[in-house]
Amino acid sequence: MDDIDAMFSDMMQEMDLLTQSFEAETESAPLPKPPSIPAPQEMNFSIGFTDLNASLHDLEDNDLDALMADLVADISATEEKFATERDTFKGSAPVAQIPSQPQSNFNLIASTDTSRPATSSNSIAAPPPPPTSKPSKEELEEQMKADKIKLALEKLKEAKVKKLVVKVEITDGSSKTLMVDERQTVRDVMDNLFEKTHCDCNVDWSVCETNPDLQTERAFEDHENLVEPLSTWTRDTENKVLFQEKKDKYEVFRNPQNFYMWKKDKKSLKDMKDKDKEQLLEENFCGASVIVPDLEGILYLKEDGKKSWRQRYFLLRASGLYYSPKGKTKASRDLVCLVQFDNVNVYYCKEYRIKYKAPTDHCFILKHPQIQKESQYIKYLCCDDVWSMTLWVTGIRIAKYGKQLYDNYKAAVRKAAGSATWANRTIQTSSNASTPSPTPKAKAANGHASHPAVETKGPGNQTSFPPPPPPSMEILPPQPPDPMLPPPLPAPSSTTKVNKFPPPPQFPQSSIPPPPTDDLPPPPPPPEDAEQPPDFLPPPPTSMTSYGGAALPPPPPEPLASLPPPPPAPQNFASAGGAPPPPPPPPPPPAPAPAAYQPTNSVRKVAPSPPQRTTPQLAAPSGGDFMSELMTAMQKKRSQP
Amino acid sequence: AGYRECVCVQVRMAAWDLSVSVEELGPDAPPLKISVTSDLHIGGVILKVVEKSQIKQDWSDHALWWEQKQQWLLKPSWTLDKCGIHADARLCLTPQHKPLRLLLPSGVTLRLRACFSSPVFRCVTGLCKLLNIRRPEELSLLWPVEEKKKKKDKDVEEELYDITLFRRVFICALAGIIPKLANGMPAFFAETPETEAVYKMLAVSQPAPAPETIAKLYRSTNITEKAHINSRWLDSSRSLLQQGVKENDKLLLRFKYYTFHDISPQADAVRLTQLYEQARWAILLEEIECTEEEMMVFAALQYHIGKVSLTEQFVASCPAMDDLDSALQCLEVKMEGESSADDMLETMTAPELHDYLKIFRPKRLTLKGYKQYWFTFKDTTISYFKSKEESCKEPIQQMNLKGCEVAPDVSVAGQKFCIRLLIPGPEGMNEVYLRCEHEQQYSRWMAACRLASKGKTLADSSFSSEVQSIQSFLAMQKTTPSTNAAQTDESINTHSLVSPRYQKKYKPKQLTPRILEAYQNVAQLSLTDAIQKFLQIWQALPDFGLSYIVVRFKGCRKDEVLGIANNRLIRIDLSVGDVVKTWRYNTMRQWNVNWDIKQVAIEFDGNVNIAFSCVTADCKIVHEYIGGYIFMSTRSREQSNTLNEELFHKLTGGHEAL
């Protein structure tokens, strides 16, 4: 119980702190001053920045607004709850509350003294009348405690959703900053980026991570969550997030023959009919289990802890990457498993010829995503040429992700097709888009709807609470050219590019009996009635009789449906309503050197706490510092001429 | 009455004697001589024979069999003349349905009545209907391997289920009616406890066999022997009797075409189980090769399926149960969403483990060994302190297990219960060993570690079942495996889960931890999911779905192997075992068979022509395989369940179809 008590009062203090910072801004009634508390920072709040301040400065206005809105909603929700609690308290009958779950990107818990009574916070309502008899007082105390616990638990639930401010570098050297919450997939983030960058939405666009220490690069798969892998980066990381086109990403779905029939001469496969490609995909990706390309061949493996590379004969199987030891056959039973794919990802490497004395520069590694530096737990492999590297890396991705990869591709194709029609509109309105758009499901699950008071923009919920800085920007200067906008990824080119794109595969078609039908002579006259008894005709004819596809019936008259009309491009525009395009943020400050990073921060660095059920002990990071950063950022913006 | 008129008409024509033997009169009885004319219909002949035999019984299933020609005379309206029957013909009046011993993929023998007069394709369709297996076109019958009779084994009675005596089952099979389901099984099976037991045998996988059973069974050691198996398939377009199958003979029922269309766990209880059994035996008998890692996963799944089958029966066939999982999940989500504060309190202040454990980090260059600390496990994190009293202070270290690898390091005999953790960090993986004192402690901490590695906390609903499954697996090690024991309730000899190669390579106590390691990833699967997972991994094996035939390519001097799969043909060098060439069906223009010189010729796009003669099997079998796979590919996405038998025969029948 002590824990809970402590936790609760901590939380109350935190609330006070937050509330107070807003109070200061809006100059409303002062609140009890919170004791100065050590406010640990949320460690992984931003990615691609050396400090939080920089990241906030970089955040586009509308993102900032959204962030503010979230926070305000968070606080006002808590306010609301306080009120409710007071009421409940007066009536001294506990009422089960439906927990509201506004988005919250940080934990509102700090560790401090437990002595301070929780009720001393910004309550206007008087504490309950002193109980008349002693036993009832005890009861009341118990009641109080129970209520506290209740509130604490609710708060904990709210604190679940984590957000990151991420700086994404774009091929042309510019960058975009956006807020990503942990429920968003890479697909969501890319949709967001499409709107921000006005690029064509072709399927090759990828969000990649680079690691300068290991000289690696990996494109995140579209279904992955972005926050999770980024959260495992070290605080002083120089890793970057890139947004770029990667031809390799979905090449296997455009030209499956090059991967699944890799042994054949590539030239002879060049003219493969679309129909045959579709059938290949159907066979390999739509069956009961995904078939992995039967890759095999010599690769170089860097020997554990040594500088030397050793040739080995490798084979790819769905269950892992194997090699056949010297002197043994390629038979399955003799294979040695180098690695299974459950816990590792595959990364492209750069310039390993210099770094590790690799035989060629076409290297890839397999490692646990959390490993960020050279380690004996990394498997280093080297191929003879680029194409074989592409083959292996793609093969491993298929083995690891299976059908998901194909689903991602289909979603990407739909998106690309959709964007072609919506291109114009997107260009006009995209500057509005900002808030991270959690998937609709996530949004619903977040309880926005269930608790009206939490509505971000709802004016009604601010009665017990000073209003946040209004999102409207009348006092702000006219809009100068947006410095954040990347040099045009020209829109016209984008449309042409989309058109060049291979038509989406028409899957229903593949239900047709195999192709031979087409090329064969018309079917022979039907043999005699099936009802007749086995014929008593003399023994088989001596001539060559011809069967084959000829006997096949014409393909079933199946509707050769092309893909359904593309859905309209998802509109991730902010709910900011008809607000005019917000002004630009202040220019980003020069990025401080990594050295500027304060060591104190890293002391408390623990592995990221899981989103579920954080307990106070572990959830050390608090929003305290962050809030003040945020406020200064906002103030700075406002004070700009 | 119609026949009687006919008989009256016959009198005027030249009459001759036809000899017809009747089975019911006994094997030694002389054939009946009946006086017939050439324009007498087959139906009339039967009538005359029946009258003459003076046996009163139901003759409706009987038909005439022409022994010399090895033909059935199934058209009652055809005249003797039209059939080509003269006085020298010896006919036999015999039932079309006869008892047959059917060896199922699960290894169980079922005695039932099969149709001996219709083509094997239709016969199998009937059998499958009876056994409630959908998509009968994927199965066929084949001759068993000739067993070298050892006198010692003679007394070993094979397990036999006999359903020939159940009248209703027989009638349903005759009529080809798909009976209504009762209790998730066809109604005729629900009739008596005996039939119910038969259905249970069909729909529930068999317990793991004793290791000796596996070792004793015939195993094909090389590709040529595998090719010989395929020479035993029966011809789909001819009847059983025509192919020399006799009453009470033993035939194997197997999935022949490795393309399993439209499997749905609700409707396919028997089909899935038998498919699983076939796959399991293929792996145990090394008919299909796999790596050691894959074998361990297969073993873990077999163990799990065997265990769950004992408790969770008929789940697959009961539609109400099938959504149970999702319903439970919904409920869980709902409860999370709507829970009152009290519930929340319960779920959120949850569980925590703390205990004195010993820790060892091999990385630190010391020989210190295990050191005792006070450990707490919260959420996904382990912290440890000098002592219980200091647990309120800063921990000595915290380890978040999310994404880590967990492996057991256990020896029940040696009372060693260690958990090996590989915890990822930016610098690499940190290896940590935790040593527990006893089983209970171990299973709780192990379960917590496993859940944490998947990002789940102790509060997760699967915690207790995880603990249980760990304990039951430990129990496996405790019981000294008596070599002969098949799987009983908890104890099992791990040797019965792997092929003889690994029985030889590892002792059971070496094998158990390895299987346990693989088991942790499957322990939470439901029966149906586990079976499907098994099938998936099987189907992902590189050699899956290949049927081998030894052939001699035109112009070549040595034998080679042709592999036939659902989408391609491959040519394999017999000496090295390498795939030399692959041809896909979708580039195939036509294939021809010269039945006289037994040569198959195939033409592919781009003027590619190949021709080969078949060495280990009749070319009809090759022809049927290719045609069969093409037939299988025509049915994809077809909504109707009707089987296009005619098309099948056109594609596979050979000269007889023309």
Coordinates of N, CA and C in Angstrom, one line a residue, chain A residues 4 96 99 149-150 153-154 156-157 160 228 234 261 264 276 279-280 282-283 288-291 317-319 322 330-333 335 337 340 343 368 370-375 377 507-508 511 513-516 519-520 527 531-533 535-536 540-542 544-549 551-553 558 606-608 610-615 617-618, chain B residues 71-75 78 83 289-291 293-294 336-337 339-341 344-345 347-349 378-381 398 400 402-403 405 422 424-429 431 455 457 459 501-502 521 536 539-542 567 578 582 584-586 588-596 601 605 623 630 633-634 636-637 646-647 650-651 654-658:
Chain A
I4 N 1.7 2.4 -3.4 CA 0.6 3.1 -4.1 C 0.4 4.5 -3.6
A96 N -17.6 3.7 -9.7 CA -16.7 3.2 -10.6 C -16.6 4.1 -11.8
P99 N -12.6 4.6 -17.3 CA -11.3 5.3 -17.5 C -11.3 6.0 -18.8
I149 N -6.1 5.1 -5.2 CA -5.6 4.0 -6.0 C -6.3 3.9 -7.3
K150 N -7.6 4.1 -7.2 CA -8.4 4.1 -8.5 C -7.8 5.1 -9.5
L153 N -4.5 4.3 -10.9 CA -4.5 3.2 -11.9 C -5.0 3.8 -13.2
E154 N -6.0 4.6 -13.1 CA -6.5 5.2 -14.4 C -5.4 6.0 -15.0
L156 N -2.3 5.6 -14.8 CA -1.3 4.7 -15.4 C -1.7 4.2 -16.8
K157 N -3.0 3.9 -16.9 CA -3.5 3.5 -18.2 C -3.3 4.5 -19.2
K160 N -0.1 5.2 -21.1 CA 0.5 4.1 -22.0 C 1.0 4.5 -23.3
E228 N 8.8 1.4 -31.7 CA 9.5 0.4 -30.9 C 11.0 0.3 -31.3
T234 N 20.4 4.0 -28.7 CA 21.0 4.6 -27.5 C 20.8 6.1 -27.6
M261 N 13.1 -18.1 -59.8 CA 13.7 -18.9 -60.8 C 15.1 -18.4 -61.0
K264 N 17.8 -19.7 -63.4 CA 17.7 -19.6 -64.9 C 18.3 -18.3 -65.3
D276 N 2.0 -15.1 -65.9 CA 2.8 -16.1 -65.3 C 3.5 -15.6 -64.0
Q279 N 1.0 -16.0 -61.4 CA 0.8 -17.4 -61.0 C 2.0 -17.7 -60.0
L280 N 3.1 -17.2 -60.3 CA 4.3 -17.5 -59.4 C 4.0 -16.9 -58.0
E282 N 1.1 -16.3 -56.8 CA 0.0 -17.1 -56.2 C 0.5 -18.3 -55.5
E283 N 1.4 -19.0 -56.3 CA 1.9 -20.3 -55.8 C 2.7 -20.1 -54.5
A288 N -0.9 -22.4 -48.3 CA -1.0 -22.6 -46.9 C 0.2 -22.1 -46.2
S289 N 1.4 -22.2 -46.8 CA 2.6 -21.6 -46.2 C 3.3 -20.9 -47.3
V290 N 4.0 -19.9 -47.0 CA 4.8 -19.1 -48.0 C 6.0 -19.9 -48.4
I291 N 6.3 -20.0 -49.6 CA 7.4 -20.7 -50.1 C 8.6 -19.7 -50.3
R317 N 16.3 -21.7 -46.0 CA 15.1 -22.5 -45.8 C 14.2 -21.6 -45.0
A318 N 12.9 -22.0 -45.0 CA 12.0 -21.2 -44.3 C 12.3 -21.1 -42.8
S319 N 13.0 -22.2 -42.3 CA 13.3 -22.2 -40.9 C 14.6 -21.5 -40.5
Y322 N 21.2 -21.8 -43.4 CA 22.0 -22.9 -43.1 C 23.2 -22.9 -44.0
K330 N 24.9 -31.7 -49.3 CA 23.9 -30.6 -49.1 C 22.6 -31.2 -48.5
A331 N 22.6 -32.5 -48.2 CA 21.4 -33.1 -47.6 C 21.0 -32.3 -46.4
S332 N 19.7 -32.2 -46.2 CA 19.1 -31.5 -45.1 C 19.7 -31.9 -43.7
R333 N 19.9 -33.2 -43.6 CA 20.3 -33.7 -42.3 C 21.7 -33.2 -41.9
L335 N 23.0 -30.2 -42.7 CA 23.1 -28.8 -42.7 C 23.3 -28.3 -41.2
C337 N 22.7 -25.0 -38.9 CA 22.0 -23.7 -38.9 C 22.8 -22.6 -38.4
Q340 N 18.4 -18.5 -37.1 CA 17.0 -18.5 -37.4 C 16.5 -17.1 -37.3
N343 N 14.5 -13.7 -34.1 CA 14.9 -12.6 -33.3 C 15.9 -11.7 -34.0
H368 N 20.2 -8.9 -33.9 CA 19.1 -8.5 -33.1 C 18.9 -7.0 -33.2
Q370 N 18.2 -4.7 -31.4 CA 18.7 -3.8 -30.3 C 20.2 -3.6 -30.3
I371 N 20.9 -4.5 -30.9 CA 22.4 -4.4 -31.0 C 22.7 -3.3 -31.9
Q372 N 23.5 -2.4 -31.4 CA 23.9 -1.1 -32.1 C 25.3 -1.0 -32.4
K373 N 26.1 -1.9 -31.8 CA 27.5 -1.8 -32.1 C 28.1 -3.2 -32.4
E374 N 29.3 -3.1 -32.9 CA 30.0 -4.4 -33.3 C 29.9 -5.4 -32.1
S375 N 29.6 -6.6 -32.5 CA 29.4 -7.6 -31.5 C 29.6 -9.0 -32.0
Y377 N 27.7 -11.2 -31.6 CA 26.3 -11.8 -31.9 C 25.8 -11.4 -33.2
F507 N -5.4 -10.6 -59.3 CA -5.3 -11.9 -58.6 C -6.4 -12.9 -59.0
P508 N -7.6 -12.4 -59.2 CA -8.7 -13.4 -59.5 C -8.3 -14.2 -60.7
S511 N -7.0 -17.9 -61.0 CA -7.8 -19.1 -60.8 C -8.0 -19.9 -62.1
P513 N -7.3 -22.2 -65.2 CA -6.4 -23.4 -65.3 C -5.2 -23.0 -66.0
P514 N -4.2 -23.7 -65.8 CA -2.8 -23.3 -66.3 C -2.8 -23.0 -67.7
P515 N -1.9 -22.1 -68.1 CA -1.8 -21.5 -69.4 C -1.9 -22.5 -70.6
P516 N -1.4 -23.7 -70.5 CA -1.3 -24.5 -71.7 C -2.6 -24.4 -72.5
D519 N -2.6 -22.2 -75.7 CA -1.8 -22.4 -76.8 C -2.2 -23.7 -77.5
L520 N -3.2 -24.4 -77.0 CA -3.4 -25.7 -77.5 C -4.6 -25.7 -78.5
P527 N -15.4 -37.5 -75.4 CA -15.5 -38.9 -75.4 C -16.9 -39.4 -75.1
E531 N -21.8 -42.3 -68.8 CA -22.7 -43.3 -68.2 C -22.4 -44.7 -68.8
Q532 N -21.8 -44.7 -69.9 CA -21.6 -46.0 -70.5 C -20.6 -46.9 -69.7
P533 N -20.8 -48.1 -69.8 CA -19.9 -49.0 -69.0 C -18.5 -49.0 -69.6
D535 N -15.6 -49.6 -71.7 CA -15.8 -50.2 -73.0 C -15.0 -51.5 -73.1
F536 N -15.4 -52.3 -74.0 CA -14.8 -53.6 -74.1 C -13.9 -53.6 -75.4
P540 N -4.9 -51.1 -76.3 CA -4.6 -49.7 -76.6 C -4.1 -49.5 -78.0
P541 N -4.4 -48.4 -78.6 CA -3.9 -48.0 -79.9 C -2.4 -47.9 -79.9
T542 N -1.8 -48.2 -81.0 CA -0.3 -48.2 -81.0 C 0.2 -46.8 -81.2
M544 N 0.8 -42.8 -81.1 CA 1.0 -41.8 -80.0 C -0.4 -41.1 -79.9
T545 N -0.9 -41.2 -78.7 CA -2.2 -40.4 -78.5 C -1.8 -39.2 -77.8
S546 N -2.5 -38.2 -78.1 CA -2.2 -36.9 -77.6 C -3.2 -36.5 -76.5
Y547 N -2.7 -36.1 -75.4 CA -3.6 -35.6 -74.4 C -3.2 -34.2 -74.0
G548 N -3.1 -34.0 -72.8 CA -2.6 -32.7 -72.4 C -3.7 -31.7 -72.3
G549 N -3.2 -30.5 -72.2 CA -4.2 -29.4 -71.9 C -5.3 -29.4 -72.9
A551 N -7.4 -31.4 -73.5 CA -8.7 -31.9 -72.9 C -9.3 -30.9 -71.9
L552 N -8.5 -29.9 -71.6 CA -9.0 -29.0 -70.6 C -10.2 -28.2 -71.1
P553 N -11.1 -27.9 -70.3 CA -12.2 -27.1 -70.7 C -11.8 -25.7 -70.8
E558 N -14.9 -16.8 -65.3 CA -14.8 -16.0 -64.0 C -14.7 -14.5 -64.4
V606 N 17.3 3.4 -18.9 CA 17.0 2.0 -18.8 C 16.3 1.6 -20.1
A607 N 16.3 0.4 -20.3 CA 15.7 -0.1 -21.5 C 14.2 0.4 -21.5
P608 N 13.7 0.8 -22.6 CA 12.4 1.4 -22.6 C 11.4 0.5 -21.9
P610 N 7.9 -1.2 -21.3 CA 6.9 -1.7 -22.2 C 5.7 -0.8 -22.1
P611 N 4.9 -0.8 -23.2 CA 3.8 0.1 -23.2 C 2.7 -0.4 -22.1
Q612 N 2.7 -1.7 -21.9 CA 1.7 -2.1 -21.0 C 2.0 -1.9 -19.5
R613 N 1.1 -1.6 -18.8 CA 1.1 -1.6 -17.4 C 2.4 -1.1 -16.8
T614 N 2.7 0.0 -17.0 CA 4.0 0.6 -16.4 C 3.7 0.8 -15.0
T615 N 4.7 0.4 -14.2 CA 4.6 0.7 -12.8 C 5.4 1.8 -12.5
Q617 N 7.7 2.5 -10.4 CA 9.2 2.3 -10.2 C 10.0 2.3 -11.5
L618 N 9.4 1.7 -12.4 CA 10.1 1.6 -13.7 C 9.9 2.8 -14.6
Chain B
Q71 N -13.5 -58.0 -66.6 CA -14.4 -56.9 -66.8 C -15.6 -57.1 -66.0
W72 N -16.2 -56.0 -65.6 CA -17.5 -56.0 -65.0 C -18.6 -55.8 -66.1
L73 N -19.7 -56.5 -65.9 CA -20.8 -56.3 -66.9 C -21.9 -55.5 -66.1
L74 N -21.8 -54.2 -66.2 CA -22.6 -53.4 -65.3 C -23.8 -52.8 -66.0
K75 N -24.0 -53.0 -67.3 CA -25.1 -52.4 -68.0 C -26.2 -53.5 -68.2
W78 N -27.7 -54.1 -71.7 CA -26.9 -54.6 -72.9 C -27.1 -56.1 -73.1
C83 N -22.2 -57.4 -75.6 CA -21.0 -57.5 -74.7 C -20.0 -58.4 -75.3
E289 N 13.0 -35.1 -46.1 CA 14.2 -34.7 -45.2 C 14.0 -33.3 -44.6
C290 N 14.5 -33.2 -43.4 CA 14.5 -31.9 -42.8 C 15.7 -31.8 -41.9
T291 N 16.0 -30.6 -41.5 CA 17.2 -30.3 -40.7 C 16.9 -30.6 -39.3
E293 N 17.1 -28.6 -36.7 CA 16.2 -27.6 -36.1 C 14.8 -27.8 -36.4
E294 N 14.5 -28.2 -37.7 CA 13.1 -28.4 -38.1 C 12.6 -29.6 -37.4
E336 N -11.1 -5.4 -20.4 CA -10.0 -4.4 -20.2 C -10.6 -3.0 -20.4
G337 N -11.5 -2.9 -21.3 CA -12.1 -1.7 -21.6 C -13.1 -1.2 -20.6
S339 N -13.6 -2.5 -17.5 CA -13.4 -2.9 -16.1 C -13.7 -1.8 -15.1
S340 N -14.3 -2.2 -14.1 CA -14.4 -1.2 -13.0 C -13.1 -1.1 -12.2
A341 N -13.1 -0.1 -11.4 CA -11.8 0.1 -10.7 C -11.3 -1.1 -9.9
M344 N -9.7 -3.4 -12.2 CA -8.4 -2.8 -12.7 C -7.4 -3.0 -11.6
L345 N -7.9 -2.8 -10.4 CA -7.0 -3.0 -9.3 C -6.4 -4.4 -9.3
T347 N -6.1 -6.5 -11.8 CA -5.3 -6.8 -13.0 C -4.0 -6.0 -12.9
M348 N -4.1 -4.8 -12.4 CA -2.9 -4.0 -12.5 C -1.9 -4.0 -11.4
T349 N -2.4 -4.3 -10.2 CA -1.5 -4.4 -9.1 C -0.9 -5.7 -9.1
K378 N 9.1 -8.0 -12.2 CA 7.9 -7.1 -12.4 C 7.8 -6.7 -13.8
D379 N 6.6 -6.8 -14.3 CA 6.4 -6.5 -15.7 C 7.3 -7.4 -16.6
T380 N 8.2 -6.7 -17.3 CA 9.1 -7.6 -18.1 C 10.5 -7.4 -17.6
T381 N 10.6 -7.0 -16.4 CA 12.0 -6.7 -15.9 C 12.3 -7.4 -14.6
Q398 N 19.2 -4.0 -13.2 CA 17.9 -4.3 -13.8 C 18.1 -4.9 -15.2
N400 N 15.7 -5.8 -18.5 CA 14.5 -5.8 -19.2 C 14.5 -7.0 -20.2
K402 N 12.4 -7.9 -22.5 CA 11.7 -7.8 -23.8 C 12.6 -8.1 -24.9
G403 N 12.2 -9.0 -25.8 CA 13.0 -9.3 -27.0 C 14.2 -10.2 -26.7
E405 N 16.2 -13.8 -25.6 CA 16.1 -15.2 -25.9 C 16.1 -16.0 -24.6
L422 N 19.5 -14.6 -23.0 CA 20.4 -13.8 -23.9 C 19.7 -12.5 -24.0
P424 N 19.3 -8.8 -25.2 CA 19.9 -7.9 -26.2 C 20.2 -6.5 -25.6
G425 N 21.3 -6.0 -26.0 CA 21.6 -4.6 -25.6 C 22.3 -4.0 -26.8
P426 N 22.6 -2.7 -26.7 CA 23.2 -2.0 -27.8 C 24.6 -2.7 -28.2
E427 N 25.3 -3.2 -27.2 CA 26.6 -3.7 -27.4 C 26.6 -5.2 -27.9
G428 N 25.5 -5.8 -27.8 CA 25.4 -7.2 -28.1 C 24.5 -7.9 -27.2
M429 N 24.6 -9.2 -27.1 CA 23.7 -10.0 -26.3 C 24.4 -10.2 -25.0
E431 N 24.7 -12.6 -21.8 CA 24.3 -13.9 -21.4 C 24.2 -14.0 -19.9
G455 N 7.2 -9.7 -24.6 CA 6.6 -8.4 -24.3 C 5.4 -8.5 -23.4
T457 N 3.5 -9.4 -19.7 CA 3.8 -9.3 -18.3 C 3.2 -10.5 -17.6
A459 N 0.9 -10.5 -15.7 CA -0.5 -10.3 -15.6 C -1.2 -11.0 -16.8
R501 N 17.2 -41.5 -37.1 CA 18.5 -40.9 -37.2 C 18.8 -40.1 -35.9
Y502 N 17.8 -39.4 -35.4 CA 18.0 -38.6 -34.2 C 17.8 -39.5 -32.9
N521 N 7.7 -22.2 -28.1 CA 7.1 -21.3 -29.1 C 5.7 -21.8 -29.5
Q536 N 2.0 -26.5 -42.1 CA 2.6 -25.4 -42.7 C 4.1 -25.6 -42.8
Q539 N 4.9 -28.1 -45.3 CA 4.7 -27.7 -46.7 C 5.8 -26.7 -47.1
A540 N 6.5 -26.1 -46.1 CA 7.5 -25.2 -46.5 C 8.9 -25.9 -46.7
L541 N 9.0 -27.1 -46.4 CA 10.2 -27.9 -46.6 C 10.5 -27.9 -48.1
P542 N 11.8 -27.8 -48.5 CA 12.2 -27.6 -49.9 C 11.7 -28.8 -50.7
N567 N 3.3 -28.0 -59.4 CA 3.4 -26.9 -60.4 C 4.6 -27.1 -61.4
D578 N 21.3 -33.7 -57.3 CA 21.0 -32.3 -57.6 C 19.9 -32.2 -58.6
T582 N 14.3 -27.7 -64.3 CA 13.0 -27.6 -63.8 C 12.1 -27.1 -65.0
R584 N 8.1 -25.9 -65.7 CA 6.8 -25.6 -65.0 C 5.6 -26.0 -65.9
Y585 N 4.6 -26.4 -65.3 CA 3.4 -26.8 -66.1 C 2.8 -25.7 -66.9
N586 N 3.0 -24.4 -66.4 CA 2.4 -23.4 -67.2 C 3.2 -23.0 -68.5
M588 N 3.9 -25.7 -70.3 CA 3.7 -27.0 -71.0 C 2.6 -26.8 -72.1
R589 N 2.9 -27.3 -73.3 CA 1.9 -27.2 -74.3 C 1.1 -28.5 -74.4
Q590 N 1.8 -29.6 -74.3 CA 1.0 -30.8 -74.4 C 1.9 -32.0 -73.9
W591 N 1.3 -33.0 -73.5 CA 2.1 -34.2 -73.2 C 1.4 -35.4 -73.9
N592 N 2.2 -36.3 -74.3 CA 1.7 -37.5 -75.0 C 2.3 -38.8 -74.4
V593 N 1.6 -39.8 -74.5 CA 2.1 -41.1 -74.0 C 2.0 -42.1 -75.1
N594 N 3.1 -42.7 -75.4 CA 3.1 -43.9 -76.3 C 3.0 -45.1 -75.5
W595 N 1.9 -45.7 -75.5 CA 1.6 -46.8 -74.5 C 2.4 -48.1 -74.9
D596 N 2.8 -48.2 -76.1 CA 3.5 -49.4 -76.6 C 4.9 -49.4 -76.1
A601 N 6.1 -38.2 -73.7 CA 6.8 -37.1 -74.4 C 6.1 -35.8 -74.1
D605 N 6.8 -24.6 -74.0 CA 6.9 -23.4 -74.8 C 8.4 -23.3 -75.3
H623 N 1.6 -40.4 -66.2 CA 0.5 -39.7 -66.9 C -0.6 -39.2 -65.9
I630 N -2.8 -31.2 -63.1 CA -3.5 -30.2 -63.9 C -5.0 -30.1 -63.5
S633 N -5.4 -28.1 -60.4 CA -5.2 -26.6 -60.6 C -6.5 -26.0 -61.2
T634 N -7.3 -26.8 -61.9 CA -8.5 -26.3 -62.5 C -9.6 -26.0 -61.4
S636 N -9.2 -24.5 -58.5 CA -9.0 -23.4 -57.5 C -10.1 -22.3 -57.7
R637 N -10.5 -21.8 -56.5 CA -11.5 -20.8 -56.5 C -12.9 -21.2 -56.9
E646 N -15.6 -36.4 -64.7 CA -15.4 -36.6 -66.1 C -14.1 -36.0 -66.6
L647 N -13.9 -34.7 -66.1 CA -12.6 -34.0 -66.5 C -11.4 -34.8 -65.9
K650 N -10.7 -37.6 -68.1 CA -10.1 -37.1 -69.4 C -8.7 -36.8 -69.3
L651 N -8.3 -36.2 -68.1 CA -6.9 -35.8 -68.0 C -6.0 -36.9 -67.6
G654 N -5.9 -41.8 -69.8 CA -5.1 -42.5 -70.9 C -6.0 -43.0 -72.0
H655 N -5.6 -44.1 -72.6 CA -6.3 -44.6 -73.7 C -7.7 -45.0 -73.4
E656 N -7.9 -45.4 -72.1 CA -9.2 -45.9 -71.8 C -10.3 -44.8 -71.8
A657 N -9.9 -43.6 -71.7 CA -10.8 -42.5 -71.6 C -11.3 -42.2 -73.0
L658 N -10.6 -42.6 -74.0 CA -11.0 -42.2 -75.4 C -12.0 -43.1 -76.0

